């Protein structure tokens, strides 16, 4: 369950400040049966000191055995039931390139593909064309005009792009064009609910025009649209938690997710050190900071164990500067595990560290997977973490008489 | 909550194989305050080795403090919320004698009783007549014919039998005849929903005829029907998990429950060793094996501590043969606790052991109640176990983008 309604009801004014430090994909695995995980291998004197004075545990992002994408990993961390509040693939793709979605916009992920002379798909990724060629084709697709709506087409990477429609009367609840197999034509988009029919018609018209625009290209003479979705209209953090929230993140996708839940997204640089500077510069103006470290995840996807160790150590080294701001509560975890061993997100529980005043410290003296198995927080779900932080921050009034 | 919908959505093709080894009633208790449990007393080098390389914990079958019957204990292990998906007593009784229920069949548990000259119950178990006498009375009850339905009557044991009706238009949602006190007549069966009225009429007619058939018997001159229920129509494992599942169990009830969730029930012998042979013989044909060891529970019900120790040791000794098949995931637990000390099922959490690749091993080096209290899995619910195994088996795709 999620506690959004309870939080809305119980939150109170406070001057306390909370930092949620997310090391993306933090949870890891040992490479050998007797080995250590990335976090266990890293030299982290500051995290270990916080663990000693704080309380630790392990947290499941979504559900046992379930590997979350970045969307559900973060919505869960923000206290939103990730199964109830889902963000469509098209929206995530738009957020990932920093496209500023407005309420009501409908976003689709596009993939260039190769069609044969009968219009049947023979390569779902159009030979993985370069980003340069992809961008040129996107330029051509921008010539498509539709009545009553603005259409944005933006390149993502290689054969991937985003289409966003903006205008009155749009609705999501649409099927995809990608038949997921070779030898079939792109499918017609169907409305899954009556109010989406108009939007389905517009996207089908766009697909028809795109077919003509791309007809003489090679190998990308066609395209598919997937995950056509609107901003899910998540309740905003200020309403739920009663706080002014800011996001500090170097990658567009995380800035985008933060914007969906109503955070102010602060301009920052490319490094963790620049993110710390941003935190310092805006410290007085916000109650809650979402501080995102990306590369623990990127190196995990690359299978770069040492890279992950290094990023954890880099983050650890900057902790004293963060703590010098005297946050009332600091919560440190990841959105999910990305063990270098697996080169992908995974389903494993991952370490959580909570430091605050009025804590009853446990016996955990170092921040790592095995140590956290014995932590005083036990085993939690991600959705429980912010409510817990709210309690330690003195931001919740008594429930019931 | 249960995760059936999520599993349906996320499961993917895989060649991985999962074994769920259920030692029925595995959880135990020490007989003296300083003593060991049955599992702790047993010499289990193979389980201990698996625990060392795997990850352990304790699991609650249904809910804290709640003692499950065999039905909910197993449905929970199979990932079905045992409170949402209940199997009626009549169905369980029919499964227990190996009766092959068909969809739509309505099954009732029957008890012979003794009536006085006014038709009031004076012994709810008819003096606990022998199974031989019970079987002869069942033979007489088979003479009862009803319009439009087939009626099956089968002996169970002593004063217990099963009545099954098969035919069109049957429905469950019926009250029982047993007033549960002496000095009252068997109650008329009432339909709890309109579509069950026809079935209520048929069962009331059957009761009236049974009264006449048994009139001159002694002491079993009457009977009661309880737990009148249909196959609950559980969603099938193949649909939920996308796997071909097989059950290896020596007792009819467990084979029956497995059939309710769509498993193939493999013919096997009476011993654990013969069950292992069955596993080997069918290893290539299935993705998931439910391997059931019965006697840990039976000896528990008998209060036979040493018998339980012996069965655990017998199972342990056969583990190397099971592991030689190279399962990708092996999950070892019970459906509930049956401590010899209590001579009954109990509510206690019980040990769980999960072994797979890509595990972060915990500190548990022996498989037992106390050791598992410190396990890396923490405290789970039975419904969480198969989803977790699905994750480790690489059988779930990423949730969300």
PDB file of C-alpha atoms in Angstrom, chain A residues 28-30 33-34 37 40 58 62-72 82-83 86-89 92 253 301 341-342 345 347-349 369-370 373-374 379 381, chain B residues 1 3 6-7 9-10 53 55 357-363 374-380 383-394 396-401:
ATOM      1  CA  UNK A  28      25.305  -4.902  -6.129  1.00  0.00           C
ATOM      2  CA  UNK A  29      26.555  -8.461  -6.058  1.00  0.00           C
ATOM      3  CA  UNK A  30      29.908 -10.111  -5.412  1.00  0.00           C
ATOM      4  CA  UNK A  33      30.964 -16.572  -4.183  1.00  0.00           C
ATOM      5  CA  UNK A  34      33.381 -15.365  -1.506  1.00  0.00           C
ATOM      6  CA  UNK A  37      29.801  -6.319  -3.522  1.00  0.00           C
ATOM      7  CA  UNK A  40      31.286  -3.493   0.360  1.00  0.00           C
ATOM      8  CA  UNK A  58      17.337  -3.493   3.046  1.00  0.00           C
ATOM      9  CA  UNK A  62       8.558  -2.652  -6.170  1.00  0.00           C
ATOM     10  CA  UNK A  63       7.837  -6.265  -5.239  1.00  0.00           C
ATOM     11  CA  UNK A  64       9.807  -9.439  -4.516  1.00  0.00           C
ATOM     12  CA  UNK A  65      11.595 -10.731  -7.598  1.00  0.00           C
ATOM     13  CA  UNK A  66      10.598  -7.710  -9.705  1.00  0.00           C
ATOM     14  CA  UNK A  67      13.238  -5.669 -11.513  1.00  0.00           C
ATOM     15  CA  UNK A  68      12.138  -2.033 -11.760  1.00  0.00           C
ATOM     16  CA  UNK A  69      12.824   0.420 -14.519  1.00  0.00           C
ATOM     17  CA  UNK A  70      13.938   3.897 -13.510  1.00  0.00           C
ATOM     18  CA  UNK A  71      10.344   5.150 -13.423  1.00  0.00           C
ATOM     19  CA  UNK A  72       8.891   2.773 -10.839  1.00  0.00           C
ATOM     20  CA  UNK A  82       4.713   2.117  -8.309  1.00  0.00           C
ATOM     21  CA  UNK A  83       2.095  -0.370  -9.472  1.00  0.00           C
ATOM     22  CA  UNK A  86       2.753   4.030 -13.703  1.00  0.00           C
ATOM     23  CA  UNK A  87       4.536   6.325 -16.133  1.00  0.00           C
ATOM     24  CA  UNK A  88       4.187   5.312 -19.770  1.00  0.00           C
ATOM     25  CA  UNK A  89       7.198   4.500 -21.919  1.00  0.00           C
ATOM     26  CA  UNK A  92       9.764   8.322 -19.910  1.00  0.00           C
ATOM     27  CA  UNK A 253      15.165  11.514 -17.134  1.00  0.00           C
ATOM     28  CA  UNK A 301      24.957  -1.503 -16.967  1.00  0.00           C
ATOM     29  CA  UNK A 341      27.882  -8.828 -12.474  1.00  0.00           C
ATOM     30  CA  UNK A 342      24.491  -8.703 -14.235  1.00  0.00           C
ATOM     31  CA  UNK A 345      18.915  -3.545 -13.314  1.00  0.00           C
ATOM     32  CA  UNK A 347      15.305  -7.430  -8.472  1.00  0.00           C
ATOM     33  CA  UNK A 348      17.604  -7.597  -5.426  1.00  0.00           C
ATOM     34  CA  UNK A 349      16.855  -5.738  -2.236  1.00  0.00           C
ATOM     35  CA  UNK A 369      24.568  -5.326   1.526  1.00  0.00           C
ATOM     36  CA  UNK A 370      25.575  -7.918   4.131  1.00  0.00           C
ATOM     37  CA  UNK A 373      20.870  -7.549   6.390  1.00  0.00           C
ATOM     38  CA  UNK A 374      21.282  -7.150  10.153  1.00  0.00           C
ATOM     39  CA  UNK A 379      13.350  -5.180   5.373  1.00  0.00           C
ATOM     40  CA  UNK A 381       9.602  -1.359   0.739  1.00  0.00           C
TER      41      UNK A 381
ATOM     42  CA  UNK B   1      -1.410  -8.392  -1.616  1.00  0.00           C
ATOM     43  CA  UNK B   3       1.299 -10.454  -7.312  1.00  0.00           C
ATOM     44  CA  UNK B   6       2.115  -8.591 -12.048  1.00  0.00           C
ATOM     45  CA  UNK B   7       3.484 -12.083 -12.689  1.00  0.00           C
ATOM     46  CA  UNK B   9       2.305  -9.270 -17.116  1.00  0.00           C
ATOM     47  CA  UNK B  10       6.032  -9.728 -16.518  1.00  0.00           C
ATOM     48  CA  UNK B  53      25.792 -20.680  -0.341  1.00  0.00           C
ATOM     49  CA  UNK B  55      20.066 -17.039   1.484  1.00  0.00           C
ATOM     50  CA  UNK B 357      23.000 -18.009  -8.996  1.00  0.00           C
ATOM     51  CA  UNK B 358      23.432 -14.271  -8.525  1.00  0.00           C
ATOM     52  CA  UNK B 359      22.686 -14.446  -4.831  1.00  0.00           C
ATOM     53  CA  UNK B 360      24.375 -12.285  -2.229  1.00  0.00           C
ATOM     54  CA  UNK B 361      24.892 -14.988   0.423  1.00  0.00           C
ATOM     55  CA  UNK B 362      24.077 -14.176   4.037  1.00  0.00           C
ATOM     56  CA  UNK B 363      25.832 -15.437   7.180  1.00  0.00           C
ATOM     57  CA  UNK B 374      19.241 -13.852  11.084  1.00  0.00           C
ATOM     58  CA  UNK B 375      18.933 -14.690   7.406  1.00  0.00           C
ATOM     59  CA  UNK B 376      19.294 -12.224   4.585  1.00  0.00           C
ATOM     60  CA  UNK B 377      15.746 -12.788   3.342  1.00  0.00           C
ATOM     61  CA  UNK B 378      14.398 -11.465   6.615  1.00  0.00           C
ATOM     62  CA  UNK B 379      10.738 -12.157   7.270  1.00  0.00           C
ATOM     63  CA  UNK B 380       8.579 -12.878   4.266  1.00  0.00           C
ATOM     64  CA  UNK B 383       2.982 -15.474  -1.326  1.00  0.00           C
ATOM     65  CA  UNK B 384       6.259 -13.612  -1.900  1.00  0.00           C
ATOM     66  CA  UNK B 385       8.333 -16.740  -2.379  1.00  0.00           C
ATOM     67  CA  UNK B 386       7.502 -17.807  -5.940  1.00  0.00           C
ATOM     68  CA  UNK B 387       7.759 -14.245  -7.307  1.00  0.00           C
ATOM     69  CA  UNK B 388      11.197 -14.053  -5.713  1.00  0.00           C
ATOM     70  CA  UNK B 389      12.152 -17.386  -7.257  1.00  0.00           C
ATOM     71  CA  UNK B 390      10.899 -16.075 -10.619  1.00  0.00           C
ATOM     72  CA  UNK B 391      13.287 -13.134 -10.321  1.00  0.00           C
ATOM     73  CA  UNK B 392      16.287 -15.332  -9.538  1.00  0.00           C
ATOM     74  CA  UNK B 393      15.298 -17.676 -12.363  1.00  0.00           C
ATOM     75  CA  UNK B 394      15.427 -14.822 -14.892  1.00  0.00           C
ATOM     76  CA  UNK B 396      10.544 -11.766 -15.172  1.00  0.00           C
ATOM     77  CA  UNK B 397      11.111  -8.858 -17.494  1.00  0.00           C
ATOM     78  CA  UNK B 398      11.704  -5.340 -16.238  1.00  0.00           C
ATOM     79  CA  UNK B 399       8.712  -3.517 -14.779  1.00  0.00           C
ATOM     80  CA  UNK B 400       8.251  -0.060 -16.274  1.00  0.00           C
ATOM     81  CA  UNK B 401      10.665   1.986 -18.346  1.00  0.00           C
TER      82      UNK B 401
END
